[in-house]
Amino acid sequence: MALYPSLELVSPHVAVVWLGEGENRFTTPFLTRLESLLEQVLKDKRYSAVSVLVTCGKGRFYSNGMDVDWLDVREPASQREYFRQLNQVLMRILTYPITTVAAVNGHAFGGGALLAMAHDARIMQTKHGWLSLPEVFMDMRFAPAVMEMMRCKVPTQAIRNFILLGHRLTAEQAHSCGMIDTVATTNNWKDLLQAAIELGQDLLAGRDVPRPALETLKIDLYTKVLRLMKADNGDLAPRGLAVSKL
């Protein structure tokens, strides 16, 4: 059985992080492995020419977000560490020194939707899932840094329905309000991956974008997000009735 997330170098210039074949929910081992793969792309010489990083699932889900059942049986200290790690992963994607594309192959709920939105660009497969933040129905709040990230990433006209009311958006709806860049009419993840690679390459327009400069500009662009991240002092768990035990 394959171990996910997994990393694949599909060409000298493109790396793919496969999130998995199931619901791809976030646990501490999942997030730790994802962080490790992101760092491997930056440090391993085999990936030195990579200019586009794509994340994608292989089944009905891109990611269904937090593994609440897994989290509920953890001690409060472990839960706090989990949320700190989750938000660190989001911030790493947000400021990653390589152009990132989320290939949303299926449902992206909660943390899965946040992960997709943290990328530079998004392509979503039509009729294969929803993009949704259901936190309002779970009596949960977002950490300040994550909320600020969403202010940066979600167009004004979509904030009410997406963040406040928890609407489930189809690919076409998400595209119409500017939350995704492209709707893919493909019927399988292999064709979606190719479309995502083409989107990333189109963004680069044939130019070699220096990694250090790209990372610096992303840090400058999202300075307030990163400042809030540091100010949270590790208390990044969502606040609300559903997590009052934290």
PDB file of C-alpha atoms in Angstrom:
ATOM      1  CA  MET A   1       0.000   0.000   0.000  1.00  0.00           C
ATOM      2  CA  ALA A   2       1.322   3.443  -0.949  1.00  0.00           C
ATOM      3  CA  LEU A   3       2.301   5.819   1.828  1.00  0.00           C
ATOM      4  CA  TYR A   4       0.670   9.238   1.539  1.00  0.00           C
ATOM      5  CA  PRO A   5       1.345  12.043   1.149  1.00  0.00           C
ATOM      6  CA  SER A   6       3.904  11.054  -1.471  1.00  0.00           C
ATOM      7  CA  LEU A   7       6.213  12.976  -3.765  1.00  0.00           C
ATOM      8  CA  GLU A   8       6.750  12.439  -7.480  1.00  0.00           C
ATOM      9  CA  LEU A   9       9.076  14.217  -9.892  1.00  0.00           C
ATOM     10  CA  VAL A  10       7.011  14.088 -13.079  1.00  0.00           C
ATOM     11  CA  SER A  11       9.490  16.167 -15.093  1.00  0.00           C
ATOM     12  CA  PRO A  12      12.664  18.116 -14.329  1.00  0.00           C
ATOM     13  CA  HIS A  13      10.527  21.210 -13.723  1.00  0.00           C
ATOM     14  CA  VAL A  14       7.405  19.799 -12.043  1.00  0.00           C
ATOM     15  CA  ALA A  15       6.946  18.014  -8.710  1.00  0.00           C
ATOM     16  CA  VAL A  16       3.649  16.580  -7.477  1.00  0.00           C
ATOM     17  CA  VAL A  17       2.622  15.954  -3.889  1.00  0.00           C
ATOM     18  CA  TRP A  18      -0.057  13.267  -3.905  1.00  0.00           C
ATOM     19  CA  LEU A  19      -2.346  13.729  -0.915  1.00  0.00           C
ATOM     20  CA  GLY A  20      -3.817  10.238  -1.106  1.00  0.00           C
ATOM     21  CA  GLU A  21      -6.554   7.992  -2.413  1.00  0.00           C
ATOM     22  CA  GLY A  22      -9.072   8.363   0.423  1.00  0.00           C
ATOM     23  CA  GLU A  23     -10.432  11.350   2.336  1.00  0.00           C
ATOM     24  CA  ASN A  24      -6.880  12.562   2.973  1.00  0.00           C
ATOM     25  CA  ARG A  25      -7.741  13.920   6.395  1.00  0.00           C
ATOM     26  CA  PHE A  26      -5.090  15.731   8.419  1.00  0.00           C
ATOM     27  CA  THR A  27      -3.456  13.917  11.327  1.00  0.00           C
ATOM     28  CA  THR A  28      -0.131  14.780  12.920  1.00  0.00           C
ATOM     29  CA  PRO A  29       1.701  12.031  10.941  1.00  0.00           C
ATOM     30  CA  PHE A  30       0.059  13.282   7.717  1.00  0.00           C
ATOM     31  CA  LEU A  31       1.094  16.898   8.354  1.00  0.00           C
ATOM     32  CA  THR A  32       4.600  15.880   9.422  1.00  0.00           C
ATOM     33  CA  ARG A  33       5.078  13.932   6.224  1.00  0.00           C
ATOM     34  CA  LEU A  34       3.673  16.775   4.121  1.00  0.00           C
ATOM     35  CA  GLU A  35       6.087  19.225   5.734  1.00  0.00           C
ATOM     36  CA  SER A  36       8.966  16.830   5.101  1.00  0.00           C
ATOM     37  CA  LEU A  37       8.103  16.478   1.411  1.00  0.00           C
ATOM     38  CA  LEU A  38       7.891  20.239   0.954  1.00  0.00           C
ATOM     39  CA  GLU A  39      11.357  20.591   2.445  1.00  0.00           C
ATOM     40  CA  GLN A  40      12.698  17.719   0.340  1.00  0.00           C
ATOM     41  CA  VAL A  41      11.802  19.576  -2.849  1.00  0.00           C
ATOM     42  CA  LEU A  42      13.841  22.546  -1.654  1.00  0.00           C
ATOM     43  CA  LYS A  43      16.878  20.648  -0.359  1.00  0.00           C
ATOM     44  CA  ASP A  44      17.221  17.586  -2.597  1.00  0.00           C
ATOM     45  CA  LYS A  45      19.366  18.302  -5.667  1.00  0.00           C
ATOM     46  CA  ARG A  46      17.102  16.093  -7.779  1.00  0.00           C
ATOM     47  CA  TYR A  47      14.443  18.807  -7.463  1.00  0.00           C
ATOM     48  CA  SER A  48      16.708  21.781  -8.045  1.00  0.00           C
ATOM     49  CA  ALA A  49      15.107  22.627 -11.413  1.00  0.00           C
ATOM     50  CA  VAL A  50      11.513  22.340 -10.172  1.00  0.00           C
ATOM     51  CA  SER A  51       9.553  25.527 -10.827  1.00  0.00           C
ATOM     52  CA  VAL A  52       5.986  24.235 -10.331  1.00  0.00           C
ATOM     53  CA  LEU A  53       4.673  22.249  -7.368  1.00  0.00           C
ATOM     54  CA  VAL A  54       1.237  20.636  -7.684  1.00  0.00           C
ATOM     55  CA  THR A  55      -0.818  19.030  -4.912  1.00  0.00           C
ATOM     56  CA  CYS A  56      -3.578  16.593  -5.868  1.00  0.00           C
ATOM     57  CA  GLY A  57      -5.643  13.675  -4.578  1.00  0.00           C
ATOM     58  CA  LYS A  58      -6.434  10.487  -6.465  1.00  0.00           C
ATOM     59  CA  GLY A  59      -9.998   9.712  -5.417  1.00  0.00           C
ATOM     60  CA  ARG A  60     -13.224  11.486  -4.529  1.00  0.00           C
ATOM     61  CA  PHE A  61     -11.428  13.892  -2.205  1.00  0.00           C
ATOM     62  CA  TYR A  62      -8.734  16.513  -2.471  1.00  0.00           C
ATOM     63  CA  SER A  63      -8.847  16.623   1.320  1.00  0.00           C
ATOM     64  CA  ASN A  64     -11.637  16.443   3.863  1.00  0.00           C
ATOM     65  CA  GLY A  65      -9.570  18.498   6.289  1.00  0.00           C
ATOM     66  CA  MET A  66      -9.101  17.759   9.966  1.00  0.00           C
ATOM     67  CA  ASP A  67      -9.458  14.185  11.157  1.00  0.00           C
ATOM     68  CA  VAL A  68     -11.786  15.103  14.008  1.00  0.00           C
ATOM     69  CA  ASP A  69     -12.166  11.529  15.267  1.00  0.00           C
ATOM     70  CA  TRP A  70      -8.388  11.163  15.452  1.00  0.00           C
ATOM     71  CA  LEU A  71      -8.054  14.550  17.142  1.00  0.00           C
ATOM     72  CA  ASP A  72     -10.788  14.014  19.754  1.00  0.00           C
ATOM     73  CA  VAL A  73      -8.895  11.229  21.528  1.00  0.00           C
ATOM     74  CA  ARG A  74      -5.691  13.275  21.848  1.00  0.00           C
ATOM     75  CA  GLU A  75      -4.618  15.104  24.982  1.00  0.00           C
ATOM     76  CA  PRO A  76      -5.101  18.901  25.026  1.00  0.00           C
ATOM     77  CA  ALA A  77      -1.364  19.511  24.606  1.00  0.00           C
ATOM     78  CA  SER A  78      -1.271  17.260  21.539  1.00  0.00           C
ATOM     79  CA  GLN A  79      -4.326  19.014  20.131  1.00  0.00           C
ATOM     80  CA  ARG A  80      -2.674  22.404  20.503  1.00  0.00           C
ATOM     81  CA  GLU A  81       0.457  21.107  18.809  1.00  0.00           C
ATOM     82  CA  TYR A  82      -1.698  19.700  16.001  1.00  0.00           C
ATOM     83  CA  PHE A  83      -3.292  23.072  15.254  1.00  0.00           C
ATOM     84  CA  ARG A  84       0.073  24.807  15.469  1.00  0.00           C
ATOM     85  CA  GLN A  85       1.471  22.362  12.920  1.00  0.00           C
ATOM     86  CA  LEU A  86      -1.561  22.669  10.640  1.00  0.00           C
ATOM     87  CA  ASN A  87      -1.246  26.418  10.526  1.00  0.00           C
ATOM     88  CA  GLN A  88       2.495  26.205   9.956  1.00  0.00           C
ATOM     89  CA  VAL A  89       1.847  23.986   6.928  1.00  0.00           C
ATOM     90  CA  LEU A  90      -0.619  26.526   5.561  1.00  0.00           C
ATOM     91  CA  MET A  91       1.884  29.335   6.049  1.00  0.00           C
ATOM     92  CA  ARG A  92       4.625  27.279   4.383  1.00  0.00           C
ATOM     93  CA  ILE A  93       2.493  26.731   1.310  1.00  0.00           C
ATOM     94  CA  LEU A  94       1.503  30.397   1.340  1.00  0.00           C
ATOM     95  CA  THR A  95       5.138  31.564   1.162  1.00  0.00           C
ATOM     96  CA  TYR A  96       6.639  28.613  -0.715  1.00  0.00           C
ATOM     97  CA  PRO A  97       9.533  29.692  -2.996  1.00  0.00           C
ATOM     98  CA  ILE A  98       8.105  27.740  -5.944  1.00  0.00           C
ATOM     99  CA  THR A  99       4.882  28.419  -7.842  1.00  0.00           C
ATOM    100  CA  THR A 100       2.174  26.218  -6.305  1.00  0.00           C
ATOM    101  CA  VAL A 101      -0.998  24.870  -7.902  1.00  0.00           C
ATOM    102  CA  ALA A 102      -3.780  23.022  -6.083  1.00  0.00           C
ATOM    103  CA  ALA A 103      -5.372  20.472  -8.411  1.00  0.00           C
ATOM    104  CA  VAL A 104      -8.700  20.046  -6.639  1.00  0.00           C
ATOM    105  CA  ASN A 105      -9.789  16.632  -7.843  1.00  0.00           C
ATOM    106  CA  GLY A 106     -12.756  16.270  -5.488  1.00  0.00           C
ATOM    107  CA  HIS A 107     -14.221  17.514  -2.223  1.00  0.00           C
ATOM    108  CA  ALA A 108     -12.114  20.091  -0.365  1.00  0.00           C
ATOM    109  CA  PHE A 109     -13.712  20.753   3.020  1.00  0.00           C
ATOM    110  CA  GLY A 110     -12.496  22.700   6.041  1.00  0.00           C
ATOM    111  CA  GLY A 111      -8.730  22.370   6.318  1.00  0.00           C
ATOM    112  CA  GLY A 112      -8.664  20.861   2.833  1.00  0.00           C
ATOM    113  CA  ALA A 113     -10.219  24.029   1.427  1.00  0.00           C
ATOM    114  CA  LEU A 114      -7.744  26.139   3.414  1.00  0.00           C
ATOM    115  CA  LEU A 115      -4.863  24.121   1.996  1.00  0.00           C
ATOM    116  CA  ALA A 116      -6.112  24.689  -1.551  1.00  0.00           C
ATOM    117  CA  MET A 117      -6.579  28.417  -0.965  1.00  0.00           C
ATOM    118  CA  ALA A 118      -3.026  28.759   0.396  1.00  0.00           C
ATOM    119  CA  HIS A 119      -1.633  27.872  -3.049  1.00  0.00           C
ATOM    120  CA  ASP A 120      -0.758  30.431  -5.700  1.00  0.00           C
ATOM    121  CA  ALA A 121      -3.363  29.024  -8.081  1.00  0.00           C
ATOM    122  CA  ARG A 122      -6.198  26.518  -8.107  1.00  0.00           C
ATOM    123  CA  ILE A 123      -7.793  24.338 -10.751  1.00  0.00           C
ATOM    124  CA  MET A 124     -10.921  22.363  -9.864  1.00  0.00           C
ATOM    125  CA  GLN A 125     -12.502  19.418 -11.593  1.00  0.00           C
ATOM    126  CA  THR A 126     -16.120  19.998 -12.602  1.00  0.00           C
ATOM    127  CA  LYS A 127     -18.881  17.808 -11.127  1.00  0.00           C
ATOM    128  CA  HIS A 128     -16.429  16.045  -8.817  1.00  0.00           C
ATOM    129  CA  GLY A 129     -16.836  17.845  -5.503  1.00  0.00           C
ATOM    130  CA  TRP A 130     -17.370  20.992  -3.476  1.00  0.00           C
ATOM    131  CA  LEU A 131     -15.139  23.640  -1.970  1.00  0.00           C
ATOM    132  CA  SER A 132     -16.463  24.489   1.493  1.00  0.00           C
ATOM    133  CA  LEU A 133     -15.638  25.849   4.937  1.00  0.00           C
ATOM    134  CA  PRO A 134     -18.277  24.326   7.266  1.00  0.00           C
ATOM    135  CA  GLU A 135     -16.847  25.805  10.470  1.00  0.00           C
ATOM    136  CA  VAL A 136     -19.970  27.915  11.080  1.00  0.00           C
ATOM    137  CA  PHE A 137     -21.944  24.683  11.515  1.00  0.00           C
ATOM    138  CA  MET A 138     -19.350  23.301  13.936  1.00  0.00           C
ATOM    139  CA  ASP A 139     -19.271  26.341  16.270  1.00  0.00           C
ATOM    140  CA  MET A 140     -15.624  26.873  15.361  1.00  0.00           C
ATOM    141  CA  ARG A 141     -13.548  29.952  14.675  1.00  0.00           C
ATOM    142  CA  PHE A 142     -10.395  30.338  12.630  1.00  0.00           C
ATOM    143  CA  ALA A 143      -7.061  31.312  14.095  1.00  0.00           C
ATOM    144  CA  PRO A 144      -6.373  35.018  13.402  1.00  0.00           C
ATOM    145  CA  ALA A 145      -3.543  34.228  10.970  1.00  0.00           C
ATOM    146  CA  VAL A 146      -5.761  31.855   8.991  1.00  0.00           C
ATOM    147  CA  MET A 147      -8.617  34.349   8.876  1.00  0.00           C
ATOM    148  CA  GLU A 148      -6.239  36.989   7.578  1.00  0.00           C
ATOM    149  CA  MET A 149      -4.970  34.559   4.952  1.00  0.00           C
ATOM    150  CA  MET A 150      -8.537  34.045   3.805  1.00  0.00           C
ATOM    151  CA  ARG A 151      -9.079  37.806   3.593  1.00  0.00           C
ATOM    152  CA  CYS A 152      -6.116  37.886   1.232  1.00  0.00           C
ATOM    153  CA  LYS A 153      -7.199  34.878  -0.811  1.00  0.00           C
ATOM    154  CA  VAL A 154     -11.002  35.020  -0.980  1.00  0.00           C
ATOM    155  CA  PRO A 155     -12.487  37.723  -3.232  1.00  0.00           C
ATOM    156  CA  THR A 156     -14.733  40.190  -1.426  1.00  0.00           C
ATOM    157  CA  GLN A 157     -17.874  39.008  -3.180  1.00  0.00           C
ATOM    158  CA  ALA A 158     -17.320  35.457  -1.911  1.00  0.00           C
ATOM    159  CA  ILE A 159     -16.461  36.109   1.740  1.00  0.00           C
ATOM    160  CA  ARG A 160     -20.057  36.089   2.999  1.00  0.00           C
ATOM    161  CA  ASN A 161     -21.139  32.845   1.360  1.00  0.00           C
ATOM    162  CA  PHE A 162     -17.864  30.969   1.684  1.00  0.00           C
ATOM    163  CA  ILE A 163     -16.583  31.961   5.125  1.00  0.00           C
ATOM    164  CA  LEU A 164     -19.645  33.163   7.034  1.00  0.00           C
ATOM    165  CA  LEU A 165     -22.409  30.934   5.654  1.00  0.00           C
ATOM    166  CA  GLY A 166     -20.467  27.790   4.786  1.00  0.00           C
ATOM    167  CA  HIS A 167     -21.804  27.424   1.251  1.00  0.00           C
ATOM    168  CA  ARG A 168     -20.665  24.417  -0.747  1.00  0.00           C
ATOM    169  CA  LEU A 169     -19.264  25.771  -3.982  1.00  0.00           C
ATOM    170  CA  THR A 170     -19.059  23.817  -7.212  1.00  0.00           C
ATOM    171  CA  ALA A 171     -16.117  24.354  -9.516  1.00  0.00           C
ATOM    172  CA  GLU A 172     -18.202  26.686 -11.663  1.00  0.00           C
ATOM    173  CA  GLN A 173     -19.407  28.710  -8.668  1.00  0.00           C
ATOM    174  CA  ALA A 174     -15.901  28.986  -7.231  1.00  0.00           C
ATOM    175  CA  HIS A 175     -14.598  30.115 -10.605  1.00  0.00           C
ATOM    176  CA  SER A 176     -17.335  32.689 -11.131  1.00  0.00           C
ATOM    177  CA  CYS A 177     -16.365  34.483  -7.908  1.00  0.00           C
ATOM    178  CA  GLY A 178     -12.628  34.269  -8.568  1.00  0.00           C
ATOM    179  CA  MET A 179     -11.673  31.643  -5.989  1.00  0.00           C
ATOM    180  CA  ILE A 180     -10.233  29.220  -8.526  1.00  0.00           C
ATOM    181  CA  ASP A 181      -8.374  30.031 -11.719  1.00  0.00           C
ATOM    182  CA  THR A 182      -9.653  27.303 -14.017  1.00  0.00           C
ATOM    183  CA  VAL A 183     -12.448  24.752 -14.247  1.00  0.00           C
ATOM    184  CA  ALA A 184     -11.252  21.416 -15.623  1.00  0.00           C
ATOM    185  CA  THR A 185     -13.749  19.346 -17.599  1.00  0.00           C
ATOM    186  CA  THR A 186     -11.646  16.215 -17.212  1.00  0.00           C
ATOM    187  CA  ASN A 187     -13.064  13.017 -15.741  1.00  0.00           C
ATOM    188  CA  ASN A 188      -9.954  11.671 -14.017  1.00  0.00           C
ATOM    189  CA  TRP A 189      -7.099  12.912 -11.882  1.00  0.00           C
ATOM    190  CA  LYS A 190      -4.469  12.123 -14.512  1.00  0.00           C
ATOM    191  CA  ASP A 191      -5.941  14.613 -16.983  1.00  0.00           C
ATOM    192  CA  LEU A 192      -6.508  17.075 -14.143  1.00  0.00           C
ATOM    193  CA  LEU A 193      -2.840  16.837 -13.219  1.00  0.00           C
ATOM    194  CA  GLN A 194      -1.796  17.668 -16.771  1.00  0.00           C
ATOM    195  CA  ALA A 195      -4.128  20.665 -16.794  1.00  0.00           C
ATOM    196  CA  ALA A 196      -2.703  21.819 -13.446  1.00  0.00           C
ATOM    197  CA  ILE A 197       0.847  21.542 -14.767  1.00  0.00           C
ATOM    198  CA  GLU A 198      -0.106  23.600 -17.819  1.00  0.00           C
ATOM    199  CA  LEU A 199      -1.694  26.233 -15.549  1.00  0.00           C
ATOM    200  CA  GLY A 200       1.489  26.507 -13.508  1.00  0.00           C
ATOM    201  CA  GLN A 201       3.636  26.753 -16.618  1.00  0.00           C
ATOM    202  CA  ASP A 202       1.329  29.396 -18.078  1.00  0.00           C
ATOM    203  CA  LEU A 203       1.738  31.453 -14.919  1.00  0.00           C
ATOM    204  CA  LEU A 204       5.514  31.365 -15.309  1.00  0.00           C
ATOM    205  CA  ALA A 205       5.227  32.299 -19.002  1.00  0.00           C
ATOM    206  CA  GLY A 206       8.487  30.535 -19.806  1.00  0.00           C
ATOM    207  CA  ARG A 207      10.529  32.582 -17.338  1.00  0.00           C
ATOM    208  CA  ASP A 208      12.880  31.226 -14.696  1.00  0.00           C
ATOM    209  CA  VAL A 209      11.639  32.790 -11.456  1.00  0.00           C
ATOM    210  CA  PRO A 210      14.373  32.816  -8.764  1.00  0.00           C
ATOM    211  CA  ARG A 211      13.257  30.966  -5.653  1.00  0.00           C
ATOM    212  CA  PRO A 212      14.727  33.400  -3.087  1.00  0.00           C
ATOM    213  CA  ALA A 213      13.129  36.408  -4.770  1.00  0.00           C
ATOM    214  CA  LEU A 214       9.757  34.682  -5.057  1.00  0.00           C
ATOM    215  CA  GLU A 215       9.778  33.682  -1.399  1.00  0.00           C
ATOM    216  CA  THR A 216      10.755  37.197  -0.320  1.00  0.00           C
ATOM    217  CA  LEU A 217       7.937  38.766  -2.320  1.00  0.00           C
ATOM    218  CA  LYS A 218       5.420  36.295  -0.902  1.00  0.00           C
ATOM    219  CA  ILE A 219       6.607  37.107   2.621  1.00  0.00           C
ATOM    220  CA  ASP A 220       6.243  40.807   1.861  1.00  0.00           C
ATOM    221  CA  LEU A 221       2.784  40.272   0.386  1.00  0.00           C
ATOM    222  CA  TYR A 222       1.535  38.266   3.363  1.00  0.00           C
ATOM    223  CA  THR A 223       3.389  40.159   6.102  1.00  0.00           C
ATOM    224  CA  LYS A 224       0.272  40.659   8.226  1.00  0.00           C
ATOM    225  CA  VAL A 225      -0.582  36.961   8.046  1.00  0.00           C
ATOM    226  CA  LEU A 226       2.897  35.992   9.209  1.00  0.00           C
ATOM    227  CA  ARG A 227       2.896  38.642  11.945  1.00  0.00           C
ATOM    228  CA  LEU A 228      -0.357  37.256  13.324  1.00  0.00           C
ATOM    229  CA  MET A 229       1.103  33.766  13.130  1.00  0.00           C
ATOM    230  CA  LYS A 230       4.006  34.796  15.361  1.00  0.00           C
ATOM    231  CA  ALA A 231       1.750  36.748  17.732  1.00  0.00           C
ATOM    232  CA  ASP A 232      -0.419  33.704  18.387  1.00  0.00           C
ATOM    233  CA  ASN A 233       2.386  32.201  20.492  1.00  0.00           C
ATOM    234  CA  GLY A 234       1.363  28.674  19.634  1.00  0.00           C
ATOM    235  CA  ASP A 235      -2.306  29.053  20.634  1.00  0.00           C
ATOM    236  CA  LEU A 236      -3.609  28.486  17.116  1.00  0.00           C
ATOM    237  CA  ALA A 237      -6.499  26.137  17.836  1.00  0.00           C
ATOM    238  CA  PRO A 238      -9.888  27.269  16.550  1.00  0.00           C
ATOM    239  CA  ARG A 239     -11.864  28.908  19.314  1.00  0.00           C
ATOM    240  CA  GLY A 240     -15.518  28.123  19.889  1.00  0.00           C
ATOM    241  CA  LEU A 241     -17.972  25.739  21.475  1.00  0.00           C
ATOM    242  CA  ALA A 242     -16.775  22.715  19.492  1.00  0.00           C
ATOM    243  CA  VAL A 243     -13.271  23.033  20.882  1.00  0.00           C
ATOM    244  CA  SER A 244     -14.004  24.582  24.271  1.00  0.00           C
ATOM    245  CA  LYS A 245     -12.140  21.710  25.926  1.00  0.00           C
ATOM    246  CA  LEU A 246      -8.936  23.097  24.490  1.00  0.00           C
TER     247      LEU A 246
END
